[in-house]
């Protein structure tokens, strides 16, 4: 049976005070065999076409009007809603992958401070202050031994907006034992099964 993962561009539009906002999730590069990083974009504009042109860095007037802008007229409200939408969409990326949210607006310092104020509630999001980037890795981590002995299947928790801690880490995926005759079928299964949810 094949467990090939399909990674495809994902986006979500929503409105804040009548302004159109859009979140972009796009696979970026393979950082380890079988595991990818995802780029996250967030913008506030007047139309879907304008937002798409901005994300694709088109050299036209529609895209240029968003250069140097931050949140439109809504201020922090747009940032709060955007961060919430990112946490909801993060479950679209496959297990083992991670996303990168970069502060590349017209005012990166202000954007970074705003995200940091929100991030304090979510310790599972990692910060690189030097690059002004935020990272989140979907469980199980790419270097977790569970990959060596099981087929991993993604699972969205009951509360997709909640933080992932040590207690809820194993609630974010299912595993299936490998077929008989493979390395994972007869090594350390009991030990790993005790730490993960089995769905056979």
Backbone as JSON, one array per atom type, in Angstrom:
{
  "sequence": "XXXXXXXXXXXXXXXXXXXXXXXXXXXXXXXXXXXXXXXXXXXXXXXXXXXXXXXXXXXXXXXXXXXXXXXXXXXXXXXXXXXXXXXXXXXXXXXXXXXXXXXXXXXXXXXXXXXXXXXXXXXXXXXXXXXXXXXXXXXXXXXXXXXXXXXXXXXXXXXXXXXXXXXXXXXXXXXXXXXXXXXXXXXXXXXXXXXXXXXX",
  "N": [[0.84, -1.19, 0.0], [0.52, 2.24, -0.79], [1.79, 5.19, 0.72], [2.19, 7.72, -0.18], [2.66, 11.17, 0.08], [0.79, 13.98, -0.77], [1.53, 17.23, -1.48], [0.18, 20.39, -1.56], [-0.58, 23.71, -2.62], [-2.29, 25.86, -0.38], [-4.88, 28.05, 0.65], [-6.63, 30.69, 2.4], [-9.35, 32.86, 2.72], [-10.66, 35.71, 4.47], [-12.66, 38.18, 6.17], [-12.07, 41.29, 7.79], [-13.44, 43.88, 9.43], [-14.59, 44.62, 7.0], [-12.46, 44.52, 5.26], [-10.51, 42.61, 2.98], [-8.76, 39.74, 3.76], [-6.02, 37.44, 3.5], [-4.58, 34.23, 3.83], [-1.75, 32.38, 3.0], [-0.51, 29.16, 2.3], [2.21, 27.36, 1.32], [4.14, 24.72, -0.04], [7.65, 24.75, 0.35], [10.54, 23.92, 0.43], [12.38, 20.8, 0.47], [13.62, 19.76, 3.39], [14.58, 17.54, 4.68], [14.82, 14.13, 3.56], [11.68, 13.38, 2.34], [10.39, 15.22, 3.98], [9.12, 18.5, 4.35], [9.5, 22.09, 4.32], [7.21, 24.8, 4.8], [6.04, 27.78, 3.35], [4.51, 30.64, 4.74], [2.2, 33.15, 4.05], [0.71, 36.36, 4.65], [-1.7, 38.8, 4.06], [-3.41, 41.97, 3.67], [-5.88, 43.36, 1.73], [-7.62, 44.72, -1.19], [-8.78, 43.03, -3.08], [-9.0, 39.6, -4.23], [-7.33, 39.12, -6.39], [-5.43, 41.14, -6.18], [-4.2, 40.44, -3.74], [-3.18, 37.92, -4.42], [-1.38, 38.65, -6.45], [0.42, 40.15, -4.95], [1.49, 38.16, -3.25], [2.7, 36.51, -5.11], [4.63, 38.17, -5.96], [4.3, 39.88, -8.18], [5.12, 42.22, -10.71], [3.44, 44.69, -10.82], [0.93, 47.32, -10.66], [-1.13, 46.67, -8.88], [0.06, 44.85, -7.06], [2.14, 46.44, -6.08], [0.86, 48.4, -4.61], [0.43, 47.28, -2.15], [2.91, 47.06, -1.07], [4.93, 48.02, 1.6], [2.78, 48.31, 3.25], [0.93, 47.37, 6.23], [-1.27, 46.41, 8.07], [-3.58, 47.37, 6.97], [-6.67, 49.07, 7.59], [-7.47, 47.96, 9.96], [-5.69, 47.4, 11.97], [-4.4, 45.83, 14.89], [-6.41, 43.96, 15.12], [-6.68, 42.63, 12.67], [-4.27, 41.24, 12.62], [-4.54, 39.52, 14.83], [-6.72, 37.91, 14.01], [-5.59, 36.84, 11.69], [-3.43, 35.35, 12.72], [-4.81, 33.45, 14.16], [-6.09, 32.12, 12.07], [-3.91, 31.04, 10.76], [-3.1, 29.16, 12.69], [-5.24, 27.46, 12.53], [-5.13, 26.52, 9.87], [-2.72, 25.2, 9.9], [-2.89, 22.47, 10.24], [-3.24, 21.46, 7.8], [-0.84, 20.89, 6.64], [1.39, 18.11, 6.06], [2.17, 15.48, 8.49], [5.24, 15.83, 10.27], [6.26, 17.86, 8.69], [7.06, 21.43, 8.64], [6.08, 24.87, 9.2], [6.97, 28.21, 8.12], [6.66, 31.42, 9.23], [7.17, 34.55, 8.16], [8.21, 37.84, 9.0], [7.66, 40.13, 6.86], [6.5, 42.49, 6.12], [5.63, 45.94, 5.39], [6.51, 47.1, 7.69], [8.51, 45.45, 9.38], [9.54, 45.27, 12.04], [7.46, 46.2, 13.71], [5.49, 44.36, 13.02], [6.71, 42.0, 13.92], [6.83, 42.45, 16.71], [4.1, 42.51, 17.27], [3.31, 39.89, 16.6], [4.88, 38.52, 18.46], [3.69, 39.24, 20.85], [1.3, 37.86, 20.67], [2.23, 35.27, 20.39], [3.15, 34.46, 22.89], [1.17, 33.08, 24.18], [1.28, 30.64, 23.02], [3.31, 28.25, 23.35], [4.31, 26.23, 21.7], [5.09, 27.27, 19.32], [7.96, 28.26, 17.67], [10.5, 30.76, 17.85], [12.64, 32.76, 15.86], [14.52, 35.28, 16.54], [16.51, 36.74, 15.28], [16.1, 36.42, 12.5], [13.52, 37.2, 12.44], [11.37, 35.35, 12.33], [8.82, 32.82, 12.58], [8.22, 29.51, 13.65], [6.56, 26.39, 13.26], [6.22, 23.02, 14.0], [4.71, 20.19, 12.75], [3.5, 17.46, 14.63], [4.25, 13.93, 14.22], [7.63, 14.88, 15.0], [10.15, 15.21, 12.48], [12.44, 13.75, 13.14], [11.61, 11.89, 14.94], [11.51, 8.65, 16.34], [9.32, 7.15, 15.72], [8.79, 7.2, 13.01], [10.48, 5.32, 11.94], [9.4, 2.86, 12.47], [6.69, 2.73, 12.03], [3.8, 3.41, 9.94], [2.75, 6.63, 9.55], [-0.13, 8.55, 10.16], [-1.85, 11.53, 9.66], [-3.72, 13.47, 12.04], [-6.27, 15.61, 13.05], [-6.53, 17.47, 15.96], [-9.15, 17.74, 18.5], [-9.47, 20.39, 19.33], [-8.28, 22.5, 17.18], [-6.92, 24.89, 17.47], [-5.49, 24.92, 19.76], [-2.44, 24.8, 21.76], [0.37, 22.59, 21.3], [1.57, 20.32, 23.55], [3.68, 18.28, 25.73], [1.83, 16.42, 26.67], [-0.23, 16.35, 24.78], [1.0, 15.76, 22.42], [1.05, 13.15, 21.23], [-1.56, 12.92, 20.54], [-1.98, 13.93, 18.1], [-1.62, 12.42, 15.84], [-2.07, 9.27, 14.12], [-0.92, 5.85, 14.07], [0.14, 3.11, 12.03], [1.06, -0.28, 12.05], [3.96, -1.55, 10.38], [4.05, -3.61, 7.38], [4.27, -7.23, 7.67], [7.49, -8.7, 7.9], [8.99, -6.48, 7.39], [11.35, -4.09, 8.75], [10.15, -2.57, 10.75], [8.11, -4.17, 11.65], [8.74, -5.98, 13.63], [10.4, -4.93, 15.62], [10.78, -3.16, 18.51], [8.07, -2.51, 18.68], [6.19, -2.8, 20.76], [7.16, -1.01, 22.65], [7.01, 1.49, 21.34], [4.31, 1.57, 20.73], [3.15, 1.99, 23.15], [3.49, 4.66, 23.47], [2.13, 5.97, 21.52], [-0.88, 6.48, 19.56], [-2.56, 3.69, 18.32], [-3.85, 2.73, 15.22], [-5.18, 0.42, 13.61]],
  "CA": [[0.0, 0.0, 0.0], [1.32, 3.45, -0.89], [1.46, 6.28, 1.64], [2.78, 8.92, -0.77], [2.02, 12.39, 0.56], [0.62, 15.03, -1.77], [1.61, 18.57, -0.89], [-0.33, 21.36, -2.51], [-0.83, 25.07, -2.16], [-3.54, 26.05, 0.35], [-5.1, 29.45, 1.05], [-7.9, 30.95, 3.08], [-9.73, 34.27, 2.75], [-11.62, 36.11, 5.47], [-12.83, 39.63, 6.2], [-11.97, 41.98, 9.07], [-13.92, 45.26, 9.23], [-14.84, 44.85, 5.58], [-11.24, 44.36, 4.48], [-10.24, 41.24, 2.57], [-7.49, 39.21, 4.25], [-5.74, 36.12, 2.92], [-3.46, 33.44, 4.33], [-1.2, 31.48, 1.98], [0.36, 28.07, 2.73], [2.79, 26.78, 0.11], [5.37, 23.95, 0.2], [8.8, 25.54, -0.08], [11.67, 23.07, 0.08], [12.55, 19.54, 1.2], [14.76, 19.94, 4.28], [15.03, 16.18, 4.91], [14.08, 13.27, 2.62], [10.29, 13.13, 2.69], [9.86, 16.25, 4.86], [9.2, 19.81, 3.7], [9.14, 23.34, 4.99], [6.13, 25.51, 4.12], [6.04, 29.23, 3.49], [3.21, 31.21, 5.09], [2.05, 34.56, 3.73], [-0.52, 36.98, 5.16], [-1.82, 40.16, 3.53], [-4.71, 42.64, 3.73], [-6.02, 44.14, 0.5], [-8.96, 45.04, -1.7], [-9.33, 41.98, -3.92], [-8.22, 38.36, -4.27], [-6.29, 39.25, -7.4], [-4.37, 41.97, -5.62], [-3.49, 39.66, -2.74], [-2.42, 36.89, -5.13], [-0.26, 39.31, -7.13], [1.4, 40.5, -3.91], [2.17, 36.95, -2.8], [3.53, 36.02, -6.22], [5.61, 39.23, -6.25], [4.12, 40.4, -9.53], [5.59, 43.6, -10.89], [2.33, 45.5, -11.36], [0.44, 48.33, -9.72], [-1.92, 46.03, -7.83], [0.97, 44.32, -6.04], [2.95, 47.52, -5.49], [0.07, 49.18, -3.64], [0.52, 46.62, -0.84], [4.26, 47.18, -0.55], [5.04, 49.02, 2.65], [1.59, 48.3, 4.09], [1.05, 46.46, 7.36], [-2.52, 45.73, 8.42], [-4.75, 48.07, 6.48], [-7.33, 49.95, 8.55], [-7.95, 47.22, 11.13], [-4.67, 47.32, 13.01], [-4.09, 44.57, 15.55], [-7.51, 43.02, 14.93], [-6.37, 41.8, 11.51], [-3.17, 40.35, 13.0], [-5.1, 38.48, 15.71], [-7.5, 36.99, 13.2], [-4.68, 36.15, 10.8], [-2.67, 34.37, 13.49], [-5.76, 32.38, 14.46], [-6.31, 31.37, 10.84], [-2.69, 30.25, 10.55], [-3.14, 28.01, 13.6], [-6.25, 26.52, 12.04], [-4.67, 25.93, 8.62], [-1.47, 24.45, 10.07], [-3.16, 21.03, 10.18], [-3.27, 21.06, 6.39], [0.47, 20.39, 6.24], [1.55, 16.72, 6.48], [2.97, 15.23, 9.7], [6.69, 15.9, 10.08], [6.61, 19.12, 8.02], [6.93, 22.62, 9.48], [5.86, 26.1, 8.44], [7.75, 29.4, 8.47], [5.93, 32.68, 9.1], [8.19, 35.59, 8.14], [7.75, 39.23, 9.13], [8.19, 40.82, 5.68], [5.58, 43.56, 5.74], [6.28, 47.24, 5.26], [7.09, 47.44, 8.99], [8.82, 44.15, 9.98], [9.71, 45.36, 13.49], [6.14, 46.3, 14.33], [4.82, 43.08, 12.8], [7.34, 41.02, 14.8], [6.39, 42.72, 18.08], [2.7, 42.12, 17.39], [3.26, 38.43, 16.62], [5.46, 38.06, 19.7], [2.69, 39.42, 21.91], [0.33, 36.77, 20.52], [2.93, 33.99, 20.5], [3.37, 34.11, 24.29], [0.13, 32.13, 24.59], [1.44, 29.39, 22.27], [4.72, 27.87, 23.49], [4.76, 25.27, 20.69], [5.6, 28.03, 18.18], [9.36, 28.62, 17.91], [10.83, 32.08, 17.31], [14.01, 33.14, 15.53], [14.48, 36.74, 16.62], [17.46, 37.31, 14.33], [15.47, 36.45, 11.18], [12.13, 37.61, 12.62], [10.57, 34.26, 11.77], [8.12, 31.94, 13.52], [8.18, 28.16, 13.13], [5.75, 25.39, 13.96], [6.49, 21.7, 13.45], [3.58, 19.3, 13.0], [3.88, 16.15, 15.15], [5.49, 13.73, 14.96], [8.78, 15.56, 14.42], [10.78, 14.42, 11.42], [13.47, 12.88, 13.71], [10.99, 10.99, 15.92], [11.74, 7.25, 15.98], [8.08, 6.52, 15.27], [8.84, 7.08, 11.54], [11.26, 4.14, 11.57], [8.73, 1.61, 12.78], [5.26, 2.8, 11.75], [3.23, 4.33, 8.96], [2.13, 7.72, 10.32], [-1.28, 9.19, 9.54], [-2.19, 12.77, 10.34], [-5.01, 13.56, 12.72], [-6.51, 16.95, 13.57], [-7.08, 17.4, 17.31], [-10.49, 18.28, 18.72], [-9.3, 21.84, 19.31], [-7.13, 22.75, 16.29], [-6.24, 26.14, 17.81], [-4.76, 24.75, 21.02], [-1.02, 24.51, 21.67], [0.77, 21.19, 21.44], [2.56, 20.12, 24.6], [4.09, 16.89, 25.88], [0.68, 15.56, 26.91], [-1.09, 16.24, 23.6], [1.83, 15.47, 21.24], [0.66, 11.9, 20.6], [-2.96, 12.99, 20.13], [-2.01, 14.63, 16.81], [-1.41, 11.5, 14.72], [-2.29, 7.84, 14.29], [0.12, 5.03, 13.46], [-0.18, 1.75, 11.61], [2.26, -1.1, 12.02], [4.46, -1.85, 9.05], [3.73, -4.99, 6.96], [5.13, -8.29, 8.17], [8.71, -8.89, 7.13], [9.77, -5.25, 7.35], [12.07, -3.82, 10.01], [9.27, -2.03, 11.77], [7.07, -5.09, 12.09], [9.14, -6.85, 14.74], [11.38, -4.28, 16.48], [10.36, -2.05, 19.39], [6.66, -2.16, 18.47], [5.51, -2.65, 22.05], [7.63, 0.22, 23.3], [6.48, 2.67, 20.66], [2.84, 1.55, 20.81], [2.76, 2.54, 24.44], [3.62, 6.1, 23.43], [1.37, 6.54, 20.42], [-2.19, 5.88, 19.33], [-2.52, 2.72, 17.22], [-5.08, 2.68, 14.43], [-4.88, -0.66, 12.69]],
  "C": [[0.87, 1.25, 0.0], [0.83, 4.51, 0.1], [2.08, 7.59, 1.13], [1.97, 10.15, -0.36], [1.94, 13.4, -0.58], [0.62, 16.38, -1.07], [1.14, 19.57, -1.93], [-0.63, 22.68, -1.82], [-2.2, 25.16, -1.5], [-3.66, 27.53, 0.72], [-6.46, 29.58, 1.71], [-8.15, 32.45, 3.11], [-10.75, 34.53, 3.85], [-11.66, 37.63, 5.5], [-12.72, 40.15, 7.63], [-12.34, 43.44, 8.82], [-14.1, 45.59, 7.75], [-13.62, 44.74, 4.69], [-10.99, 42.88, 4.18], [-8.83, 40.84, 3.04], [-7.28, 37.81, 3.67], [-4.49, 35.53, 3.53], [-3.04, 32.48, 3.22], [-0.32, 30.42, 2.66], [0.89, 27.39, 1.47], [4.04, 25.98, 0.45], [6.56, 24.66, -0.42], [9.97, 24.68, -0.52], [11.73, 21.84, 0.97], [13.8, 19.66, 2.07], [15.36, 18.62, 4.72], [14.26, 15.29, 3.94], [12.67, 12.96, 3.11], [9.64, 14.18, 3.56], [10.15, 17.64, 4.28], [8.93, 20.95, 4.66], [8.08, 24.04, 4.14], [6.27, 27.0, 4.38], [4.63, 29.7, 3.8], [3.22, 32.7, 4.75], [0.73, 35.09, 4.27], [-0.56, 38.41, 4.65], [-3.26, 40.64, 3.67], [-4.81, 43.52, 2.5], [-7.46, 44.34, 0.08], [-9.59, 43.9, -2.48], [-8.44, 40.75, -3.86], [-7.07, 38.47, -5.26], [-5.13, 40.08, -6.89], [-3.53, 41.19, -4.61], [-2.64, 38.57, -3.39], [-1.2, 37.49, -5.83], [0.83, 39.69, -6.13], [2.19, 39.28, -3.49], [3.12, 36.42, -3.87], [4.58, 37.04, -6.67], [5.53, 39.7, -7.71], [4.59, 41.86, -9.6], [4.49, 44.41, -11.58], [1.81, 46.44, -10.27], [-0.36, 47.71, -8.58], [-1.02, 45.54, -6.69], [1.73, 45.43, -5.33], [2.17, 48.34, -4.47], [0.1, 48.56, -2.24], [1.93, 46.69, -0.26], [4.32, 48.31, 0.48], [3.83, 49.1, 3.55], [1.75, 47.25, 5.18], [-0.25, 45.71, 7.6], [-3.75, 46.41, 7.85], [-5.34, 48.96, 7.57], [-7.63, 49.28, 9.89], [-6.93, 47.08, 12.24], [-4.48, 45.93, 13.56], [-5.18, 43.53, 15.33], [-7.24, 42.08, 13.76], [-5.26, 40.8, 11.84], [-3.68, 39.2, 13.86], [-5.87, 37.44, 14.91], [-6.61, 36.19, 12.26], [-3.89, 35.06, 11.51], [-3.56, 33.18, 13.85], [-5.99, 31.5, 13.23], [-5.08, 30.52, 10.49], [-2.7, 29.01, 11.43], [-4.2, 27.0, 13.17], [-5.77, 25.79, 10.78], [-3.43, 25.06, 8.78], [-1.67, 22.94, 9.98], [-3.31, 20.54, 8.75], [-1.92, 20.52, 5.93], [0.65, 18.97, 6.77], [2.35, 16.58, 7.77], [4.46, 15.24, 9.37], [7.15, 17.17, 9.4], [6.53, 20.27, 9.03], [6.68, 23.84, 8.61], [6.73, 27.22, 8.99], [6.89, 30.62, 8.2], [6.94, 33.81, 9.25], [7.56, 36.98, 8.26], [8.37, 40.03, 7.97], [7.23, 41.9, 5.19], [6.35, 44.86, 5.57], [6.93, 47.7, 6.56], [7.4, 46.14, 9.74], [8.95, 44.19, 11.5], [8.37, 45.39, 14.21], [5.38, 44.99, 14.18], [5.39, 42.02, 13.75], [6.89, 41.21, 16.24], [4.93, 42.28, 18.28], [2.57, 40.6, 17.46], [3.83, 37.88, 17.93], [4.48, 38.18, 20.85], [1.66, 38.3, 21.88], [0.99, 35.44, 20.84], [3.11, 33.54, 21.95], [2.33, 33.1, 24.81], [0.34, 30.75, 23.97], [2.9, 28.96, 22.28], [5.2, 26.87, 22.45], [5.26, 25.96, 19.43], [6.99, 28.54, 18.53], [9.67, 29.94, 17.21], [12.31, 32.17, 17.0], [14.03, 34.66, 15.47], [15.4, 37.39, 15.59], [16.82, 37.46, 12.94], [14.04, 36.98, 11.23], [11.18, 36.6, 11.96], [9.97, 33.43, 12.89], [7.97, 30.57, 12.86], [7.2, 27.31, 13.94], [5.91, 24.07, 13.23], [5.32, 20.78, 13.79], [4.05, 17.94, 13.5], [3.46, 15.02, 14.19], [6.66, 14.41, 14.25], [9.5, 14.63, 13.45], [11.83, 13.45, 11.97], [12.93, 11.97, 14.81], [11.15, 9.55, 15.43], [10.49, 6.55, 15.48], [8.08, 6.33, 13.75], [9.57, 5.81, 11.11], [10.47, 2.84, 11.7], [7.24, 1.61, 12.44], [4.99, 3.61, 10.5], [2.46, 5.37, 9.77], [1.01, 8.35, 9.51], [-1.66, 10.42, 10.34], [-3.57, 12.75, 10.95], [-5.13, 14.97, 13.29], [-7.13, 16.87, 14.96], [-8.47, 18.03, 17.41], [-10.48, 19.8, 18.71], [-8.08, 22.18, 18.46], [-6.36, 24.02, 16.63], [-5.37, 26.02, 19.06], [-3.29, 24.48, 20.76], [-0.76, 23.03, 21.85], [1.84, 21.11, 22.52], [2.9, 18.65, 24.7], [2.9, 15.95, 26.04], [-0.14, 15.33, 25.64], [-0.33, 15.89, 22.32], [1.33, 14.23, 20.5], [-0.83, 11.85, 20.25], [-3.1, 13.59, 18.74], [-1.76, 13.72, 15.62], [-1.78, 10.08, 15.13], [-1.1, 7.11, 13.69], [-0.46, 3.69, 13.06], [1.11, 0.96, 11.58], [2.64, -1.39, 10.59], [4.09, -3.29, 8.68], [4.71, -5.99, 7.53], [6.35, -8.45, 7.28], [9.55, -7.63, 7.01], [10.39, -5.0, 8.72], [11.11, -3.38, 11.1], [8.25, -3.01, 12.31], [7.47, -5.9, 13.3], [10.22, -6.24, 15.65], [10.73, -3.11, 17.23], [8.9, -1.65, 19.21], [5.96, -1.92, 19.8], [5.89, -1.35, 22.72], [7.02, 1.46, 22.67], [4.95, 2.73, 20.72], [2.36, 2.14, 22.12], [2.77, 4.05, 24.43], [2.77, 6.75, 22.35], [0.02, 5.86, 20.28], [-2.08, 4.94, 18.15], [-3.87, 2.69, 16.53], [-4.87, 1.66, 13.32], [-6.12, -1.07, 11.93]]
}
